[in-house]
Amino acid sequence: LSVVELVTIGTELLLGETVDSNGAWLARRLAVAGIRVARRTSVGDNADAIREAVRDALERTGRVICTGGLGPTDDDMTRPVVARLLGRPLEPDARTLEDVEARFRRRGLVMAERNRAQADVPRGAEVLRNRRGTAPGLLMEDGASRWVVLLPGVPHEMRTIVEEELLPRLEVRLADRRPIRSRTLRTSGIAESTLAERVSDVVRDAAPLTVAFLPSFAGTDIRLTSWGELDADSVDGALDAMERALRDRVGDHVYGLDGTDLAEVVAEELAARDTRLALAESCTGGLLAKRLTDAAGASRFLIGGVVAYSNQVKRELLGVPAHVLEAEGAVSEETARAMAEGARRVLSADAAVAITGIAGPEGGTADKPVGTVWIAAALAERVTARRFLFPGERDEVRQRSAQAALEALLQLLRSEEP
Amino acid sequence: LSVVELVTIGTELLLGETVDSNGAWLARRLAVAGIRVARRTSVGDNADAIREAVRDALERTGRVICTGGLGPTDDDMTRPVVARLLGRPLEPDARTLEDVEARFRRRGLVMAERNRAQADVPRGAEVLRNRRGTAPGLLMEDGASRWVVLLPGVPHEMRTIVEEELLPRLEVRLADRRPIRSRTLRTSGIAESTLAERVSDVVRDAAPLTVAFLPSFAGTDIRLTSWGELDADSVDGALDAMERALRDRVGDHVYGLDGTDLAEVVAEELAARDTRLALAESCTGGLLAKRLTDAAGASRFLIGGVVAYSNQVKRELLGVPAHVLEAEGAVSEETARAMAEGARRVLSADAAVAITGIAGPEGGTADKPVGTVWIAAALAERVTARRFLFPGERDEVRQRSAQAALEALLQLLRSEEP
């Protein structure tokens, strides 16, 4: 019974002018409350399309939450369309009209006539007051355990109504629900298919948890979800057990949980060891420095960096020997090592990481095709270096290079005998 | 006939863990091509839900584009489900298998057995090659003017297949459509409300074009759209006339059209003048360097930069005098000027731009609150500097700082007598 459908209404969604952040927020908020969204539908500001979408959802699932189309203008038609679909006449609601009028008064404005329609509610509907705008939410029950909720499309109004008015009412109606809960293990440095093979038997026995693999430039995430089969007392234990089983197989590639960024993990590790970092970037052109300074507090561990885009800077600021650049080229193990060592020395750092590669689309050769990247990490006198061949276009090569550099640095830090 | 439905597949969409950016991008891209999206549906990685959603869309509209669920793992089930729905057996496709194997080979990897299934295609399907990943797109015609397209869910793969493989095929199938076309004028250095006032009479007479103001960190965009009222012969003329009228009022703030990045404009200006640039960044921590190297060809004008996060780097690498840092502070006109001059000198550049500020959330004072940023630009012996107080949180302050630095540099370049 704790399954609903979402219908988001607005022509801008069909034109792709806005992402459906209302739908995403609602889905997330409902999941946390243990309510499962079975389907999301978006239609335009069009009476037929709205009626069809709500009718289909009612027939399939019986419980529908709509957002959008409750405003005062002519393209706002959700309320009359749904009222007609449920066979309920619209009638003025005195308290809502008062709320709307008071809202205008407080702002020193006179209510426009067209706002009056916003106080018309379908007969028998429960009004979900809108403290933050003029269009109230509406809850209409249609027989046993069938209902339709209408919410305004303005995000902060919608969210406030959901928190204050809707969720308390759904709690009562969906008393049988169990939490839907997810946990994501973030991995890097291992291909999705290799990962899937290594954990295939664990995944096979995961039920009632489900497992999904989500690849991106940052690596592959493994997401575990309990869809409400487990109750609040046992769900955490099941997720813990599953996490342990996965870590047994691929633990060295797991850098964090849920929203954790690898840059944060590296930052914590550096700060904990009181190790100060310098950067030397060629093809990533500042991307790694940007990532390490996205979060506040980078001054705890980051001294600074050199964007050594030209060979001149590699020579003059980082001290890469001219003969190395000539004999081995800017994209080579020797140059990467000299950049890391140079950055550490010149910036008086404890550790350094260097990236030099061919991000493309130009500059590739048979020997060193686009995507060739050398990464070196230095910690005191120890220097490691590794060659990568990344797929994809310029942006992807750069993103993957920064991620690999963070990984190389983390490995070097963790391999050190304390 | 130029109406389609989108079905995006992925349990994360029902959990609200990700916004449906694929659906939004597709809707937008199709609109530009004159193809209208009638409805968007999102379902989870669940065979019944996928089958129902695709079947319903086929019955309603007859033309369906799906994304997601084509990967190599068990929760990827779009291909077999849709193949069964259309009554087509899956058969190995030799060329696709070759593509997938070659992809692994190029990266020095052996293809995992489970990737083999990605080369199974429904009988009679047209394969839309995927240059950027392993899962190809598929186009299946089902009788007259009914078809289903399957696309992978990885955004950059999906986008490349749409541009290179799908749209050319849809052009042929949907010949009757009138274009929906937009043009965007990008402005910077002028507030949205000032902009709107200056062009208000132009906007009033814009019909049938619509005008939208879209503020962001990068400035305010003015977007003109023809929603299919004008045919292909007259739409460009109408957009041209409107663009001219707007440029008459605010032309000095317009830095480009559509997707133009201010960084590209600066890059062109530098390259055209054969002026070589150096950067000195404190609070933006490499963000400006990253932006200037996002596009290929930055070596034409960019020597490199220094991420001078600590005062030590400001002193030792950029030569900012210790007494300036002590007396005026790191966020001051004098420090910004010394950073720009230092970067120009140390990196042997013709021009330089420097950013020093307080991005927050910590570090603000009564005198220098969070958002205080000094930006200096140097060209030969001339140095300009300006103080900004940016609103917003850390990310916004950093983004706005980089944009303002580009603007300062562009003004300095253009103010020079050639």
GROMACS .gro file of N, CA and C in nm, chain B residues 263-386:
model
  372
  681ALA      N    1   3.530   3.236  -2.131
  681ALA     CA    2   3.669   3.191  -2.142
  681ALA      C    3   3.711   3.175  -2.288
  682GLU      N    4   3.619   3.129  -2.373
  682GLU     CA    5   3.652   3.115  -2.516
  682GLU      C    6   3.674   3.251  -2.581
  683VAL      N    7   3.592   3.348  -2.542
  683VAL     CA    8   3.605   3.482  -2.600
  683VAL      C    9   3.741   3.540  -2.563
  684VAL      N   10   3.778   3.525  -2.436
  684VAL     CA   11   3.909   3.573  -2.391
  684VAL      C   12   4.020   3.498  -2.465
  685ALA      N   13   4.003   3.367  -2.481
  685ALA     CA   14   4.105   3.286  -2.549
  685ALA      C   15   4.127   3.338  -2.692
  686GLU      N   16   4.017   3.365  -2.762
  686GLU     CA   17   4.028   3.415  -2.899
  686GLU      C   18   4.099   3.549  -2.904
  687GLU      N   19   4.062   3.635  -2.810
  687GLU     CA   20   4.120   3.769  -2.805
  687GLU      C   21   4.271   3.760  -2.781
  688LEU      N   22   4.311   3.674  -2.688
  688LEU     CA   23   4.454   3.659  -2.658
  688LEU      C   24   4.527   3.602  -2.779
  689ALA      N   25   4.471   3.497  -2.838
  689ALA     CA   26   4.538   3.432  -2.950
  689ALA      C   27   4.550   3.529  -3.068
  690ALA      N   28   4.444   3.607  -3.091
  690ALA     CA   29   4.447   3.700  -3.204
  690ALA      C   30   4.555   3.807  -3.186
  691ARG      N   31   4.581   3.845  -3.061
  691ARG     CA   32   4.682   3.948  -3.034
  691ARG      C   33   4.818   3.889  -3.006
  692ASP      N   34   4.827   3.755  -3.009
  692ASP     CA   35   4.952   3.689  -2.978
  692ASP      C   36   5.001   3.731  -2.839
  693THR      N   37   4.909   3.741  -2.749
  693THR     CA   38   4.940   3.781  -2.612
  693THR      C   39   4.939   3.656  -2.523
  694ARG      N   40   5.047   3.635  -2.449
  694ARG     CA   41   5.059   3.512  -2.368
  694ARG      C   42   5.028   3.543  -2.222
  695LEU      N   43   4.947   3.454  -2.164
  695LEU     CA   44   4.885   3.481  -2.034
  695LEU      C   45   4.943   3.395  -1.922
  696ALA      N   46   4.951   3.456  -1.803
  696ALA     CA   47   4.985   3.381  -1.681
  696ALA      C   48   4.876   3.408  -1.577
  697LEU      N   49   4.855   3.314  -1.487
  697LEU     CA   50   4.748   3.326  -1.387
  697LEU      C   51   4.804   3.316  -1.247
  698ALA      N   52   4.740   3.386  -1.154
  698ALA     CA   53   4.774   3.372  -1.013
  698ALA      C   54   4.644   3.363  -0.936
  699GLU      N   55   4.615   3.246  -0.880
  699GLU     CA   56   4.486   3.226  -0.814
  699GLU      C   57   4.504   3.190  -0.668
  700SER      N   58   4.429   3.258  -0.583
  700SER     CA   59   4.427   3.215  -0.444
  700SER      C   60   4.292   3.147  -0.416
  701CYS      N   61   4.186   3.223  -0.387
  701CYS     CA   62   4.062   3.159  -0.342
  701CYS      C   63   3.997   3.071  -0.448
  702THR      N   64   4.019   3.098  -0.576
  702THR     CA   65   3.958   3.015  -0.679
  702THR      C   66   4.036   2.885  -0.700
  703GLY      N   67   4.155   2.877  -0.644
  703GLY     CA   68   4.228   2.750  -0.638
  703GLY      C   69   4.238   2.671  -0.767
  704GLY      N   70   4.258   2.736  -0.880
  704GLY     CA   71   4.276   2.660  -1.004
  704GLY      C   72   4.154   2.662  -1.094
  705LEU      N   73   4.042   2.715  -1.042
  705LEU     CA   74   3.919   2.715  -1.121
  705LEU      C   75   3.932   2.795  -1.250
  706LEU      N   76   3.999   2.911  -1.243
  706LEU     CA   77   4.014   2.993  -1.363
  706LEU      C   78   4.103   2.921  -1.465
  707ALA      N   79   4.213   2.861  -1.416
  707ALA     CA   80   4.301   2.786  -1.506
  707ALA      C   81   4.225   2.671  -1.570
  708LYS      N   82   4.146   2.601  -1.491
  708LYS     CA   83   4.065   2.492  -1.544
  708LYS      C   84   3.972   2.542  -1.655
  709ARG      N   85   3.906   2.654  -1.632
  709ARG     CA   86   3.813   2.704  -1.733
  709ARG      C   87   3.884   2.740  -1.862
  710LEU      N   88   4.001   2.801  -1.848
  710LEU     CA   89   4.074   2.841  -1.968
  710LEU      C   90   4.134   2.723  -2.042
  711THR      N   91   4.143   2.607  -1.976
  711THR     CA   92   4.196   2.488  -2.044
  711THR      C   93   4.088   2.384  -2.073
  712ASP      N   94   3.961   2.418  -2.045
  712ASP     CA   95   3.853   2.324  -2.076
  712ASP      C   96   3.849   2.292  -2.225
  713ALA      N   97   3.869   2.395  -2.306
  713ALA     CA   98   3.870   2.373  -2.451
  713ALA      C   99   4.013   2.349  -2.496
  714ALA      N  100   4.027   2.271  -2.602
  714ALA     CA  101   4.160   2.244  -2.656
  714ALA      C  102   4.219   2.372  -2.713
  715GLY      N  103   4.351   2.374  -2.728
  715GLY     CA  104   4.416   2.487  -2.792
  715GLY      C  105   4.463   2.594  -2.696
  716ALA      N  106   4.453   2.569  -2.565
  716ALA     CA  107   4.493   2.670  -2.468
  716ALA      C  108   4.642   2.700  -2.475
  717SER      N  109   4.719   2.608  -2.529
  717SER     CA  110   4.864   2.633  -2.535
  717SER      C  111   4.897   2.748  -2.631
  718ARG      N  112   4.801   2.787  -2.718
  718ARG     CA  113   4.824   2.904  -2.803
  718ARG      C  114   4.845   3.032  -2.723
  719PHE      N  115   4.784   3.039  -2.603
  719PHE     CA  116   4.789   3.165  -2.530
  719PHE      C  117   4.824   3.150  -2.382
  720LEU      N  118   4.811   3.030  -2.326
  720LEU     CA  119   4.833   3.014  -2.183
  720LEU      C  120   4.970   2.956  -2.154
  721ILE      N  121   5.052   3.031  -2.080
  721ILE     CA  122   5.181   2.978  -2.038
  721ILE      C  123   5.162   2.886  -1.918
  722GLY      N  124   5.086   2.933  -1.822
  722GLY     CA  125   5.062   2.852  -1.703
  722GLY      C  126   5.014   2.941  -1.591
  723GLY      N  127   5.016   2.885  -1.470
  723GLY     CA  128   4.967   2.964  -1.358
  723GLY      C  129   5.019   2.912  -1.227
  724VAL      N  130   4.995   2.990  -1.125
  724VAL     CA  131   5.034   2.950  -0.990
  724VAL      C  132   4.908   2.951  -0.903
  725VAL      N  133   4.881   2.838  -0.838
  725VAL     CA  134   4.774   2.834  -0.739
  725VAL      C  135   4.839   2.872  -0.607
  726ALA      N  136   4.826   3.000  -0.572
  726ALA     CA  137   4.897   3.055  -0.457
  726ALA      C  138   4.804   3.050  -0.336
  727TYR      N  139   4.778   2.926  -0.290
  727TYR     CA  140   4.679   2.911  -0.185
  727TYR      C  141   4.733   2.963  -0.051
  728SER      N  142   4.859   2.936  -0.025
  728SER     CA  143   4.918   2.984   0.101
  728SER      C  144   4.995   3.114   0.075
  729ASN      N  145   5.015   3.191   0.180
  729ASN     CA  146   5.094   3.314   0.166
  729ASN      C  147   5.238   3.285   0.128
  730GLN      N  148   5.286   3.170   0.173
  730GLN     CA  149   5.422   3.128   0.139
  730GLN      C  150   5.441   3.126  -0.013
  731VAL      N  151   5.345   3.069  -0.084
  731VAL     CA  152   5.355   3.063  -0.231
  731VAL      C  153   5.341   3.202  -0.291
  732LYS      N  154   5.255   3.286  -0.231
  732LYS     CA  155   5.243   3.423  -0.281
  732LYS      C  156   5.378   3.494  -0.272
  733ARG      N  157   5.448   3.472  -0.161
  733ARG     CA  158   5.579   3.537  -0.143
  733ARG      C  159   5.685   3.472  -0.230
  734GLU      N  160   5.700   3.339  -0.216
  734GLU     CA  161   5.818   3.274  -0.273
  734GLU      C  162   5.808   3.253  -0.424
  735LEU      N  163   5.690   3.219  -0.473
  735LEU     CA  164   5.680   3.196  -0.618
  735LEU      C  165   5.640   3.323  -0.694
  736LEU      N  166   5.555   3.406  -0.632
  736LEU     CA  167   5.506   3.523  -0.706
  736LEU      C  168   5.576   3.652  -0.665
  737GLY      N  169   5.656   3.647  -0.560
  737GLY     CA  170   5.730   3.765  -0.519
  737GLY      C  171   5.646   3.875  -0.457
  738VAL      N  172   5.530   3.839  -0.398
  738VAL     CA  173   5.453   3.940  -0.325
  738VAL      C  174   5.534   3.977  -0.200
  739PRO      N  175   5.565   4.106  -0.179
  739PRO     CA  176   5.651   4.144  -0.064
  739PRO      C  177   5.585   4.106   0.069
  740ALA      N  178   5.663   4.055   0.160
  740ALA     CA  179   5.612   4.013   0.290
  740ALA      C  180   5.544   4.129   0.362
  741HIS      N  181   5.599   4.250   0.346
  741HIS     CA  182   5.541   4.363   0.419
  741HIS      C  183   5.402   4.399   0.364
  742VAL      N  184   5.379   4.374   0.235
  742VAL     CA  185   5.245   4.397   0.179
  742VAL      C  186   5.146   4.299   0.240
  743LEU      N  187   5.184   4.171   0.245
  743LEU     CA  188   5.096   4.069   0.303
  743LEU      C  189   5.067   4.101   0.448
  744GLU      N  190   5.169   4.148   0.519
  744GLU     CA  191   5.150   4.178   0.661
  744GLU      C  192   5.064   4.303   0.682
  745ALA      N  193   5.098   4.409   0.610
  745ALA     CA  194   5.030   4.536   0.634
  745ALA      C  195   4.889   4.537   0.575
  746GLU      N  196   4.872   4.483   0.455
  746GLU     CA  197   4.745   4.496   0.385
  746GLU      C  198   4.661   4.369   0.392
  747GLY      N  199   4.727   4.256   0.415
  747GLY     CA  200   4.655   4.129   0.417
  747GLY      C  201   4.657   4.063   0.280
  748ALA      N  202   4.626   3.932   0.280
  748ALA     CA  203   4.629   3.857   0.154
  748ALA      C  204   4.516   3.899   0.062
  749VAL      N  205   4.406   3.948   0.120
  749VAL     CA  206   4.294   3.994   0.038
  749VAL      C  207   4.295   4.147   0.039
  750SER      N  208   4.368   4.203  -0.057
  750SER     CA  209   4.383   4.348  -0.062
  750SER      C  210   4.420   4.388  -0.204
  751GLU      N  211   4.400   4.515  -0.234
  751GLU     CA  212   4.437   4.565  -0.366
  751GLU      C  213   4.585   4.544  -0.393
  752GLU      N  214   4.670   4.577  -0.294
  752GLU     CA  215   4.813   4.569  -0.314
  752GLU      C  216   4.857   4.425  -0.341
  753THR      N  217   4.802   4.330  -0.265
  753THR     CA  218   4.839   4.190  -0.287
  753THR      C  219   4.794   4.143  -0.425
  754ALA      N  220   4.670   4.179  -0.464
  754ALA     CA  221   4.621   4.138  -0.596
  754ALA      C  222   4.710   4.192  -0.705
  755ARG      N  223   4.748   4.320  -0.693
  755ARG     CA  224   4.836   4.380  -0.794
  755ARG      C  225   4.972   4.310  -0.798
  756ALA      N  226   5.027   4.285  -0.679
  756ALA     CA  227   5.160   4.221  -0.674
  756ALA      C  228   5.153   4.078  -0.728
  757MET      N  229   5.040   4.011  -0.706
  757MET     CA  230   5.026   3.875  -0.761
  757MET      C  231   5.023   3.878  -0.914
  758ALA      N  232   4.946   3.971  -0.968
  758ALA     CA  233   4.936   3.980  -1.115
  758ALA      C  234   5.072   4.016  -1.175
  759GLU      N  235   5.138   4.117  -1.116
  759GLU     CA  236   5.269   4.157  -1.168
  759GLU      C  237   5.370   4.045  -1.153
  760GLY      N  238   5.364   3.977  -1.038
  760GLY     CA  239   5.456   3.866  -1.014
  760GLY      C  240   5.436   3.752  -1.113
  761ALA      N  241   5.311   3.718  -1.137
  761ALA     CA  242   5.283   3.607  -1.230
  761ALA      C  243   5.333   3.642  -1.370
  762ARG      N  244   5.309   3.766  -1.410
  762ARG     CA  245   5.353   3.808  -1.542
  762ARG      C  246   5.506   3.799  -1.554
  763ARG      N  247   5.574   3.844  -1.449
  763ARG     CA  248   5.720   3.848  -1.451
  763ARG      C  249   5.779   3.706  -1.442
  764VAL      N  250   5.733   3.631  -1.342
  764VAL     CA  251   5.794   3.500  -1.315
  764VAL      C  252   5.768   3.404  -1.430
  765LEU      N  253   5.651   3.411  -1.490
  765LEU     CA  254   5.620   3.319  -1.600
  765LEU      C  255   5.652   3.380  -1.737
  766SER      N  256   5.720   3.495  -1.736
  766SER     CA  257   5.760   3.561  -1.863
  766SER      C  258   5.642   3.575  -1.959
  767ALA      N  259   5.531   3.627  -1.906
  767ALA     CA  260   5.410   3.641  -1.986
  767ALA      C  261   5.390   3.785  -2.029
  768ASP      N  262   5.299   3.806  -2.125
  768ASP     CA  263   5.263   3.942  -2.165
  768ASP      C  264   5.154   3.998  -2.076
  769ALA      N  265   5.065   3.910  -2.032
  769ALA     CA  266   4.951   3.953  -1.951
  769ALA      C  267   4.933   3.856  -1.835
  770ALA      N  268   4.863   3.903  -1.731
  770ALA     CA  269   4.837   3.815  -1.617
  770ALA      C  270   4.709   3.861  -1.550
  771VAL      N  271   4.644   3.768  -1.482
  771VAL     CA  272   4.528   3.805  -1.402
  771VAL      C  273   4.539   3.733  -1.268
  772ALA      N  274   4.503   3.804  -1.162
  772ALA     CA  275   4.518   3.750  -1.027
  772ALA      C  276   4.387   3.762  -0.951
  773ILE      N  277   4.359   3.661  -0.868
  773ILE     CA  278   4.237   3.659  -0.787
  773ILE      C  279   4.276   3.628  -0.643
  774THR      N  280   4.232   3.711  -0.550
  774THR     CA  281   4.252   3.680  -0.408
  774THR      C  282   4.128   3.724  -0.333
  775GLY      N  283   4.071   3.634  -0.254
  775GLY     CA  284   3.946   3.669  -0.188
  775GLY      C  285   3.910   3.571  -0.079
  776ILE      N  286   3.792   3.593  -0.024
  776ILE     CA  287   3.743   3.510   0.085
  776ILE      C  288   3.618   3.437   0.036
  777ALA      N  289   3.636   3.310  -0.001
  777ALA     CA  290   3.525   3.233  -0.060
  777ALA      C  291   3.432   3.178   0.046
  778GLY      N  292   3.480   3.172   0.169
  778GLY     CA  293   3.396   3.127   0.278
  778GLY      C  294   3.389   2.975   0.287
  779PRO      N  295   3.309   2.918   0.376
  779PRO     CA  296   3.223   2.992   0.468
  779PRO      C  297   3.297   3.056   0.586
  780GLU      N  298   3.421   3.014   0.612
  780GLU     CA  299   3.499   3.074   0.721
  780GLU      C  300   3.583   3.189   0.668
  781GLY      N  301   3.646   3.265   0.758
  781GLY     CA  302   3.749   3.360   0.718
  781GLY      C  303   3.702   3.503   0.697
  782GLY      N  304   3.571   3.527   0.706
  782GLY     CA  305   3.522   3.663   0.688
  782GLY      C  306   3.542   3.747   0.814
  783THR      N  307   3.555   3.879   0.795
  783THR     CA  308   3.563   3.972   0.908
  783THR      C  309   3.466   4.086   0.880
  784ALA      N  310   3.452   4.178   0.975
  784ALA     CA  311   3.363   4.292   0.953
  784ALA      C  312   3.411   4.375   0.834
  785ASP      N  313   3.542   4.396   0.828
  785ASP     CA  314   3.601   4.474   0.718
  785ASP      C  315   3.595   4.401   0.585
  786LYS      N  316   3.625   4.272   0.590
  786LYS     CA  317   3.634   4.191   0.469
  786LYS      C  318   3.544   4.069   0.486
  787PRO      N  319   3.414   4.088   0.461
  787PRO     CA  320   3.322   3.975   0.480
  787PRO      C  321   3.342   3.868   0.373
  788VAL      N  322   3.287   3.750   0.398
  788VAL     CA  323   3.289   3.643   0.297
  788VAL      C  324   3.231   3.698   0.167
  789GLY      N  325   3.296   3.671   0.057
  789GLY     CA  326   3.253   3.723  -0.072
  789GLY      C  327   3.337   3.838  -0.121
  790THR      N  328   3.425   3.892  -0.030
  790THR     CA  329   3.517   3.998  -0.071
  790THR      C  330   3.626   3.938  -0.159
  791VAL      N  331   3.640   3.993  -0.279
  791VAL     CA  332   3.740   3.940  -0.373
  791VAL      C  333   3.806   4.057  -0.444
  792TRP      N  334   3.940   4.056  -0.447
  792TRP     CA  335   4.017   4.152  -0.527
  792TRP      C  336   4.066   4.085  -0.653
  793ILE      N  337   4.045   4.151  -0.765
  793ILE     CA  338   4.090   4.097  -0.893
  793ILE      C  339   4.179   4.200  -0.961
  794ALA      N  340   4.298   4.158  -1.004
  794ALA     CA  341   4.389   4.247  -1.076
  794ALA      C  342   4.424   4.186  -1.210
  795ALA      N  343   4.438   4.274  -1.311
  795ALA     CA  344   4.479   4.229  -1.444
  795ALA      C  345   4.598   4.313  -1.486
  796ALA      N  346   4.695   4.247  -1.547
  796ALA     CA  347   4.816   4.318  -1.590
  796ALA      C  348   4.839   4.293  -1.738
  797LEU      N  349   4.875   4.401  -1.810
  797LEU     CA  350   4.910   4.388  -1.952
  797LEU      C  351   5.031   4.480  -1.972
  798ALA      N  352   5.145   4.420  -2.002
  798ALA     CA  353   5.272   4.491  -2.003
  798ALA      C  354   5.282   4.567  -1.869
  799GLU      N  355   5.301   4.698  -1.871
  799GLU     CA  356   5.321   4.770  -1.745
  799GLU      C  357   5.190   4.816  -1.681
  800ARG      N  358   5.079   4.804  -1.754
  800ARG     CA  359   4.951   4.852  -1.700
  800ARG      C  360   4.889   4.747  -1.609
  801VAL      N  361   4.841   4.791  -1.492
  801VAL     CA  362   4.773   4.699  -1.401
  801VAL      C  363   4.643   4.764  -1.355
  802THR      N  364   4.532   4.692  -1.365
  802THR     CA  365   4.406   4.742  -1.310
  802THR      C  366   4.366   4.650  -1.196
  803ALA      N  367   4.292   4.704  -1.100
  803ALA     CA  368   4.246   4.621  -0.989
  803ALA      C  369   4.108   4.667  -0.947
  804ARG      N  370   4.027   4.575  -0.901
  804ARG     CA  371   3.892   4.610  -0.858
  804ARG      C  372   3.846   4.517  -0.748
   0.00000   0.00000   0.00000
